[in-house]
Amino acid sequence: QAQLVESGGGLVQPGGSLRLSCAASGLTISNNYMTWVRQAPGRGLESIAYISSTGSSTHYADAVKGRFTISRDTAMNSLFLQMRNVRADDTGVYYCVTEDGGVPFWGQGVLVTVSS
Amino acid sequence: DILMTQTPLSLSVTPGEPASISCRSRLSLLDSDGNTYLDWYVQKPGQSPQLLIYALSNRASGVPDRFSGSGSETDFTLTINRVEAEDVGVYYCMQRIEFPSTFGQGTKVEIK
């Protein structure tokens, strides 16, 4: 059974850095694109970063462009999100999302809190 | 970014009655591969979004058959045949024909 497990969240000060990980099992990340979706407290869902199935193409939402970097390690079958210069409005739950056999698939999410 | 507009934003339903939620896209979600990349999710309090319908009309594994998805290239509907108490939550439509995936504002479903 396919599974995505996010980790690396926690409390970080404004201007600080954090690296989120998403470990995949039961599916091979190099077969599919992968994205990070986040949800601020009490708000809707926002897709913020994308990496293609080949890993050669990445895209970012304007809100995180220049501050966040999406990457992957196919040997570890894992996805990452390096977050730099974080702000209070980056607070929220971050989800790792992909497709498995054409069906969207989400992890359970990891909480990031940006506060001094 | 593709704007997704959901209506209504809230819905109060009597158990056993039907309910429907509409979602409209500014651009066609029909891909050249023949698939329409519109999905429906429900988010229950304190939980991550759960997939209900993918690619317009395919029920996800384990989803009761009272849930159905329909629509065309830009206009979509999620229908709950007979609402049950466990169906409370916020429902989102999502397009994934292009990045960034974009979501409707969410429809909060409550039980009368």
PDB file of C-alpha atoms in Angstrom:
ATOM      1  CA  GLN A   1       0.000   0.000   0.000  1.00  0.00           C
ATOM      2  CA  ALA A   2       1.352   3.383  -1.060  1.00  0.00           C
ATOM      3  CA  GLN A   3       2.249   5.798   1.686  1.00  0.00           C
ATOM      4  CA  LEU A   4       3.730   9.293   1.974  1.00  0.00           C
ATOM      5  CA  VAL A   5       5.094  10.342   5.351  1.00  0.00           C
ATOM      6  CA  GLU A   6       6.117  13.948   5.949  1.00  0.00           C
ATOM      7  CA  SER A   7       8.573  14.995   8.641  1.00  0.00           C
ATOM      8  CA  GLY A   8      10.776  17.910   9.658  1.00  0.00           C
ATOM      9  CA  GLY A   9       8.126  20.347  10.771  1.00  0.00           C
ATOM     10  CA  GLY A  10       8.164  22.339  13.977  1.00  0.00           C
ATOM     11  CA  LEU A  11       8.651  25.804  15.414  1.00  0.00           C
ATOM     12  CA  VAL A  12      10.979  28.158  13.554  1.00  0.00           C
ATOM     13  CA  GLN A  13      11.693  31.849  14.051  1.00  0.00           C
ATOM     14  CA  PRO A  14      10.928  34.404  11.343  1.00  0.00           C
ATOM     15  CA  GLY A  15      13.860  34.576   8.954  1.00  0.00           C
ATOM     16  CA  GLY A  16      14.943  31.066   9.850  1.00  0.00           C
ATOM     17  CA  SER A  17      15.176  27.870   7.820  1.00  0.00           C
ATOM     18  CA  LEU A  18      13.552  24.463   7.899  1.00  0.00           C
ATOM     19  CA  ARG A  19      13.778  21.369   5.707  1.00  0.00           C
ATOM     20  CA  LEU A  20      10.713  19.201   5.211  1.00  0.00           C
ATOM     21  CA  SER A  21      10.984  15.601   4.037  1.00  0.00           C
ATOM     22  CA  CYS A  22       8.450  13.270   2.478  1.00  0.00           C
ATOM     23  CA  ALA A  23       9.327   9.572   2.493  1.00  0.00           C
ATOM     24  CA  ALA A  24       7.466   7.479  -0.060  1.00  0.00           C
ATOM     25  CA  SER A  25       6.789   3.758   0.203  1.00  0.00           C
ATOM     26  CA  GLY A  26       4.776   1.507  -2.082  1.00  0.00           C
ATOM     27  CA  LEU A  27       5.351   3.881  -4.979  1.00  0.00           C
ATOM     28  CA  THR A  28       8.384   5.179  -6.860  1.00  0.00           C
ATOM     29  CA  ILE A  29       8.687   8.950  -6.850  1.00  0.00           C
ATOM     30  CA  SER A  30      10.647   9.022 -10.114  1.00  0.00           C
ATOM     31  CA  ASN A  31       7.543   7.725 -11.911  1.00  0.00           C
ATOM     32  CA  ASN A  32       5.428  10.774 -11.069  1.00  0.00           C
ATOM     33  CA  TYR A  33       5.481  14.492 -10.522  1.00  0.00           C
ATOM     34  CA  MET A  34       5.345  15.575  -6.900  1.00  0.00           C
ATOM     35  CA  THR A  35       4.084  18.709  -5.226  1.00  0.00           C
ATOM     36  CA  TRP A  36       3.874  20.428  -1.858  1.00  0.00           C
ATOM     37  CA  VAL A  37       0.501  21.818  -0.819  1.00  0.00           C
ATOM     38  CA  ARG A  38       0.020  23.868   2.333  1.00  0.00           C
ATOM     39  CA  GLN A  39      -2.881  25.037   4.445  1.00  0.00           C
ATOM     40  CA  ALA A  40      -2.688  27.996   6.790  1.00  0.00           C
ATOM     41  CA  PRO A  41      -4.745  27.716  10.001  1.00  0.00           C
ATOM     42  CA  GLY A  42      -8.444  28.036   9.217  1.00  0.00           C
ATOM     43  CA  ARG A  43      -7.720  28.697   5.538  1.00  0.00           C
ATOM     44  CA  GLY A  44      -7.951  26.869   2.241  1.00  0.00           C
ATOM     45  CA  LEU A  45      -5.412  24.816   0.300  1.00  0.00           C
ATOM     46  CA  GLU A  46      -2.499  26.263  -1.682  1.00  0.00           C
ATOM     47  CA  SER A  47      -0.135  24.418  -4.009  1.00  0.00           C
ATOM     48  CA  ILE A  48       3.327  25.929  -3.592  1.00  0.00           C
ATOM     49  CA  ALA A  49       5.964  23.788  -5.302  1.00  0.00           C
ATOM     50  CA  TYR A  50       6.174  21.202  -8.079  1.00  0.00           C
ATOM     51  CA  ILE A  51       8.859  18.882  -9.427  1.00  0.00           C
ATOM     52  CA  SER A  52       8.410  16.898 -12.619  1.00  0.00           C
ATOM     53  CA  SER A  53       8.679  13.126 -12.890  1.00  0.00           C
ATOM     54  CA  THR A  54      12.135  13.458 -14.436  1.00  0.00           C
ATOM     55  CA  GLY A  55      13.245  15.950 -11.806  1.00  0.00           C
ATOM     56  CA  SER A  56      14.349  18.348 -14.498  1.00  0.00           C
ATOM     57  CA  SER A  57      11.580  20.879 -14.053  1.00  0.00           C
ATOM     58  CA  THR A  58      10.468  22.753 -10.952  1.00  0.00           C
ATOM     59  CA  HIS A  59       7.859  25.455 -10.438  1.00  0.00           C
ATOM     60  CA  TYR A  60       6.908  27.624  -7.463  1.00  0.00           C
ATOM     61  CA  ALA A  61       3.999  29.729  -6.370  1.00  0.00           C
ATOM     62  CA  ASP A  62       4.816  33.429  -6.211  1.00  0.00           C
ATOM     63  CA  ALA A  63       4.397  33.388  -2.418  1.00  0.00           C
ATOM     64  CA  VAL A  64       7.454  31.151  -1.969  1.00  0.00           C
ATOM     65  CA  LYS A  65       9.540  31.795  -5.089  1.00  0.00           C
ATOM     66  CA  GLY A  66      13.142  32.574  -4.224  1.00  0.00           C
ATOM     67  CA  ARG A  67      12.753  31.322  -0.641  1.00  0.00           C
ATOM     68  CA  PHE A  68      11.723  27.662  -0.977  1.00  0.00           C
ATOM     69  CA  THR A  69      13.399  24.892  -2.981  1.00  0.00           C
ATOM     70  CA  ILE A  70      11.829  21.572  -3.917  1.00  0.00           C
ATOM     71  CA  SER A  71      14.117  18.619  -4.558  1.00  0.00           C
ATOM     72  CA  ARG A  72      14.115  14.852  -4.445  1.00  0.00           C
ATOM     73  CA  ASP A  73      16.439  11.920  -3.856  1.00  0.00           C
ATOM     74  CA  THR A  74      15.379   8.962  -5.974  1.00  0.00           C
ATOM     75  CA  ALA A  75      17.734   6.598  -4.138  1.00  0.00           C
ATOM     76  CA  MET A  76      15.994   7.482  -0.876  1.00  0.00           C
ATOM     77  CA  ASN A  77      12.615   7.662  -2.658  1.00  0.00           C
ATOM     78  CA  SER A  78      12.054  10.945  -0.854  1.00  0.00           C
ATOM     79  CA  LEU A  79      10.931  14.482  -1.594  1.00  0.00           C
ATOM     80  CA  PHE A  80      12.191  17.586   0.193  1.00  0.00           C
ATOM     81  CA  LEU A  81      11.231  21.205   0.694  1.00  0.00           C
ATOM     82  CA  GLN A  82      13.983  23.533   1.835  1.00  0.00           C
ATOM     83  CA  MET A  83      12.387  26.597   3.407  1.00  0.00           C
ATOM     84  CA  ARG A  84      14.498  29.717   3.924  1.00  0.00           C
ATOM     85  CA  ASN A  85      13.747  33.201   5.216  1.00  0.00           C
ATOM     86  CA  VAL A  86      10.417  31.986   6.541  1.00  0.00           C
ATOM     87  CA  ARG A  87       7.656  34.389   7.494  1.00  0.00           C
ATOM     88  CA  ALA A  88       4.671  34.236   9.812  1.00  0.00           C
ATOM     89  CA  ASP A  89       2.368  33.607   6.857  1.00  0.00           C
ATOM     90  CA  ASP A  90       4.282  30.401   6.054  1.00  0.00           C
ATOM     91  CA  THR A  91       2.673  28.874   9.147  1.00  0.00           C
ATOM     92  CA  GLY A  92       0.476  25.919   8.354  1.00  0.00           C
ATOM     93  CA  VAL A  93       0.260  22.238   7.570  1.00  0.00           C
ATOM     94  CA  TYR A  94       2.390  21.102   4.636  1.00  0.00           C
ATOM     95  CA  TYR A  95       1.303  18.123   2.546  1.00  0.00           C
ATOM     96  CA  CYS A  96       3.295  16.048   0.094  1.00  0.00           C
ATOM     97  CA  VAL A  97       1.130  15.126  -2.926  1.00  0.00           C
ATOM     98  CA  THR A  98       1.645  12.925  -5.955  1.00  0.00           C
ATOM     99  CA  GLU A  99      -0.251  10.481  -8.146  1.00  0.00           C
ATOM    100  CA  ASP A 100      -0.270   6.713  -7.990  1.00  0.00           C
ATOM    101  CA  GLY A 101      -1.619   5.074 -11.141  1.00  0.00           C
ATOM    102  CA  GLY A 102      -3.320   8.329 -12.094  1.00  0.00           C
ATOM    103  CA  VAL A 103      -4.992   8.695  -8.687  1.00  0.00           C
ATOM    104  CA  PRO A 104      -3.986  11.697  -6.508  1.00  0.00           C
ATOM    105  CA  PHE A 105      -2.308  10.678  -3.294  1.00  0.00           C
ATOM    106  CA  TRP A 106      -1.587  12.792  -0.178  1.00  0.00           C
ATOM    107  CA  GLY A 107       0.476  12.404   2.925  1.00  0.00           C
ATOM    108  CA  GLN A 108      -0.958  13.191   6.361  1.00  0.00           C
ATOM    109  CA  GLY A 109       0.854  16.497   6.583  1.00  0.00           C
ATOM    110  CA  VAL A 110       3.377  18.153   8.877  1.00  0.00           C
ATOM    111  CA  LEU A 111       2.868  21.322  10.915  1.00  0.00           C
ATOM    112  CA  VAL A 112       5.180  24.292  10.488  1.00  0.00           C
ATOM    113  CA  THR A 113       4.855  27.179  12.928  1.00  0.00           C
ATOM    114  CA  VAL A 114       6.747  30.417  12.285  1.00  0.00           C
ATOM    115  CA  SER A 115       6.880  32.496  15.428  1.00  0.00           C
ATOM    116  CA  SER A 116       9.333  34.296  17.665  1.00  0.00           C
TER     117      SER A 116
ATOM    118  CA  ASP B   1      -3.244  30.378 -12.286  1.00  0.00           C
ATOM    119  CA  ILE B   2      -6.558  28.697 -13.044  1.00  0.00           C
ATOM    120  CA  LEU B   3      -9.290  30.224 -10.884  1.00  0.00           C
ATOM    121  CA  MET B   4     -11.701  27.729  -9.349  1.00  0.00           C
ATOM    122  CA  THR B   5     -15.026  29.017  -8.031  1.00  0.00           C
ATOM    123  CA  GLN B   6     -17.200  26.911  -5.745  1.00  0.00           C
ATOM    124  CA  THR B   7     -20.830  27.457  -4.817  1.00  0.00           C
ATOM    125  CA  PRO B   8     -22.375  27.529  -2.314  1.00  0.00           C
ATOM    126  CA  LEU B   9     -19.808  28.278   0.386  1.00  0.00           C
ATOM    127  CA  SER B  10     -21.998  26.674   3.024  1.00  0.00           C
ATOM    128  CA  LEU B  11     -24.749  24.102   2.951  1.00  0.00           C
ATOM    129  CA  SER B  12     -27.069  22.799   5.658  1.00  0.00           C
ATOM    130  CA  VAL B  13     -28.669  19.491   4.744  1.00  0.00           C
ATOM    131  CA  THR B  14     -31.270  17.214   6.307  1.00  0.00           C
ATOM    132  CA  PRO B  15     -30.045  13.616   6.678  1.00  0.00           C
ATOM    133  CA  GLY B  16     -31.355  11.454   3.865  1.00  0.00           C
ATOM    134  CA  GLU B  17     -31.762  14.415   1.528  1.00  0.00           C
ATOM    135  CA  PRO B  18     -29.559  15.046  -1.515  1.00  0.00           C
ATOM    136  CA  ALA B  19     -26.936  17.765  -1.737  1.00  0.00           C
ATOM    137  CA  SER B  20     -24.878  19.190  -4.554  1.00  0.00           C
ATOM    138  CA  ILE B  21     -21.872  21.462  -4.810  1.00  0.00           C
ATOM    139  CA  SER B  22     -20.836  23.295  -7.958  1.00  0.00           C
ATOM    140  CA  CYS B  23     -17.357  24.172  -9.118  1.00  0.00           C
ATOM    141  CA  ARG B  24     -16.428  26.292 -12.113  1.00  0.00           C
ATOM    142  CA  SER B  25     -13.062  26.628 -13.794  1.00  0.00           C
ATOM    143  CA  ARG B  26     -11.911  29.634 -15.824  1.00  0.00           C
ATOM    144  CA  LEU B  27     -10.204  27.277 -18.296  1.00  0.00           C
ATOM    145  CA  SER B  28     -11.038  23.867 -19.702  1.00  0.00           C
ATOM    146  CA  LEU B  29      -9.758  20.982 -17.584  1.00  0.00           C
ATOM    147  CA  LEU B  30     -10.122  18.500 -20.452  1.00  0.00           C
ATOM    148  CA  ASP B  31      -6.651  17.326 -21.376  1.00  0.00           C
ATOM    149  CA  SER B  32      -5.483  16.051 -24.761  1.00  0.00           C
ATOM    150  CA  ASP B  33      -5.228  12.575 -23.204  1.00  0.00           C
ATOM    151  CA  GLY B  34      -9.014  12.551 -22.811  1.00  0.00           C
ATOM    152  CA  ASN B  35      -9.004  12.944 -19.032  1.00  0.00           C
ATOM    153  CA  THR B  36     -10.629  15.841 -17.214  1.00  0.00           C
ATOM    154  CA  TYR B  37      -8.369  16.728 -14.297  1.00  0.00           C
ATOM    155  CA  LEU B  38     -10.881  17.784 -11.701  1.00  0.00           C
ATOM    156  CA  ASP B  39     -10.928  16.150  -8.280  1.00  0.00           C
ATOM    157  CA  TRP B  40     -13.120  16.464  -5.184  1.00  0.00           C
ATOM    158  CA  TYR B  41     -11.952  16.258  -1.568  1.00  0.00           C
ATOM    159  CA  VAL B  42     -13.547  16.418   1.837  1.00  0.00           C
ATOM    160  CA  GLN B  43     -11.694  17.675   4.880  1.00  0.00           C
ATOM    161  CA  LYS B  44     -13.150  16.665   8.193  1.00  0.00           C
ATOM    162  CA  PRO B  45     -12.217  18.590  11.350  1.00  0.00           C
ATOM    163  CA  GLY B  46      -8.615  17.974  12.358  1.00  0.00           C
ATOM    164  CA  GLN B  47      -7.928  15.708   9.386  1.00  0.00           C
ATOM    165  CA  SER B  48      -6.072  15.958   6.089  1.00  0.00           C
ATOM    166  CA  PRO B  49      -8.086  16.216   2.871  1.00  0.00           C
ATOM    167  CA  GLN B  50      -9.562  12.894   1.771  1.00  0.00           C
ATOM    168  CA  LEU B  51     -10.012  12.135  -1.908  1.00  0.00           C
ATOM    169  CA  LEU B  52     -13.611  11.471  -2.954  1.00  0.00           C
ATOM    170  CA  ILE B  53     -13.657  11.771  -6.744  1.00  0.00           C
ATOM    171  CA  TYR B  54     -10.760  11.974  -9.200  1.00  0.00           C
ATOM    172  CA  ALA B  55     -10.620  12.809 -12.879  1.00  0.00           C
ATOM    173  CA  LEU B  56     -14.187  14.171 -12.968  1.00  0.00           C
ATOM    174  CA  SER B  57     -16.193  11.085 -12.076  1.00  0.00           C
ATOM    175  CA  ASN B  58     -14.089   8.266 -10.634  1.00  0.00           C
ATOM    176  CA  ARG B  59     -14.824   7.374  -7.033  1.00  0.00           C
ATOM    177  CA  ALA B  60     -11.735   6.848  -4.917  1.00  0.00           C
ATOM    178  CA  SER B  61     -11.219   3.540  -3.165  1.00  0.00           C
ATOM    179  CA  GLY B  62     -13.586   3.079  -0.225  1.00  0.00           C
ATOM    180  CA  VAL B  63     -15.809   6.054  -1.069  1.00  0.00           C
ATOM    181  CA  PRO B  64     -19.526   5.237  -0.741  1.00  0.00           C
ATOM    182  CA  ASP B  65     -21.518   5.177  -3.965  1.00  0.00           C
ATOM    183  CA  ARG B  66     -23.784   7.969  -2.702  1.00  0.00           C
ATOM    184  CA  PHE B  67     -21.002  10.322  -3.844  1.00  0.00           C
ATOM    185  CA  SER B  68     -20.780  11.081  -7.556  1.00  0.00           C
ATOM    186  CA  GLY B  69     -18.995  13.582  -9.759  1.00  0.00           C
ATOM    187  CA  SER B  70     -20.119  14.967 -13.088  1.00  0.00           C
ATOM    188  CA  GLY B  71     -19.589  17.866 -15.422  1.00  0.00           C
ATOM    189  CA  SER B  72     -18.020  19.134 -18.585  1.00  0.00           C
ATOM    190  CA  GLU B  73     -14.825  21.001 -19.384  1.00  0.00           C
ATOM    191  CA  THR B  74     -15.398  23.958 -17.060  1.00  0.00           C
ATOM    192  CA  ASP B  75     -18.489  23.211 -14.984  1.00  0.00           C
ATOM    193  CA  PHE B  76     -18.542  20.453 -12.403  1.00  0.00           C
ATOM    194  CA  THR B  77     -20.855  19.063  -9.757  1.00  0.00           C
ATOM    195  CA  LEU B  78     -20.361  16.888  -6.702  1.00  0.00           C
ATOM    196  CA  THR B  79     -23.585  15.167  -5.698  1.00  0.00           C
ATOM    197  CA  ILE B  80     -24.307  13.385  -2.431  1.00  0.00           C
ATOM    198  CA  ASN B  81     -27.354  11.214  -3.000  1.00  0.00           C
ATOM    199  CA  ARG B  82     -28.504  10.846   0.588  1.00  0.00           C
ATOM    200  CA  VAL B  83     -26.523  12.853   3.084  1.00  0.00           C
ATOM    201  CA  GLU B  84     -25.456  11.133   6.276  1.00  0.00           C
ATOM    202  CA  ALA B  85     -24.263  12.660   9.537  1.00  0.00           C
ATOM    203  CA  GLU B  86     -20.678  11.541   8.828  1.00  0.00           C
ATOM    204  CA  ASP B  87     -20.597  13.689   5.665  1.00  0.00           C
ATOM    205  CA  VAL B  88     -20.001  16.904   7.611  1.00  0.00           C
ATOM    206  CA  GLY B  89     -16.849  18.708   6.592  1.00  0.00           C
ATOM    207  CA  VAL B  90     -15.428  21.129   4.067  1.00  0.00           C
ATOM    208  CA  TYR B  91     -15.534  20.031   0.440  1.00  0.00           C
ATOM    209  CA  TYR B  92     -12.987  21.269  -2.096  1.00  0.00           C
ATOM    210  CA  CYS B  93     -12.678  20.935  -5.831  1.00  0.00           C
ATOM    211  CA  MET B  94      -9.169  20.927  -7.275  1.00  0.00           C
ATOM    212  CA  GLN B  95      -7.751  21.174 -10.763  1.00  0.00           C
ATOM    213  CA  ARG B  96      -4.460  19.477 -11.627  1.00  0.00           C
ATOM    214  CA  ILE B  97      -4.266  19.941 -15.360  1.00  0.00           C
ATOM    215  CA  GLU B  98      -1.460  22.437 -14.796  1.00  0.00           C
ATOM    216  CA  PHE B  99       0.753  23.669 -11.979  1.00  0.00           C
ATOM    217  CA  PRO B 100      -0.011  25.250  -9.650  1.00  0.00           C
ATOM    218  CA  SER B 101      -2.910  23.015  -8.793  1.00  0.00           C
ATOM    219  CA  THR B 102      -5.665  25.327  -7.630  1.00  0.00           C
ATOM    220  CA  PHE B 103      -8.568  24.768  -5.312  1.00  0.00           C
ATOM    221  CA  GLY B 104     -12.045  26.084  -4.856  1.00  0.00           C
ATOM    222  CA  GLN B 105     -12.722  28.140  -1.724  1.00  0.00           C
ATOM    223  CA  GLY B 106     -14.345  25.185   0.009  1.00  0.00           C
ATOM    224  CA  THR B 107     -17.973  24.410   0.849  1.00  0.00           C
ATOM    225  CA  LYS B 108     -18.821  23.781   4.485  1.00  0.00           C
ATOM    226  CA  VAL B 109     -21.465  21.076   4.804  1.00  0.00           C
ATOM    227  CA  GLU B 110     -23.465  20.897   8.021  1.00  0.00           C
ATOM    228  CA  ILE B 111     -26.264  18.602   9.082  1.00  0.00           C
ATOM    229  CA  LYS B 112     -29.592  20.061  10.160  1.00  0.00           C
TER     230      LYS B 112
END
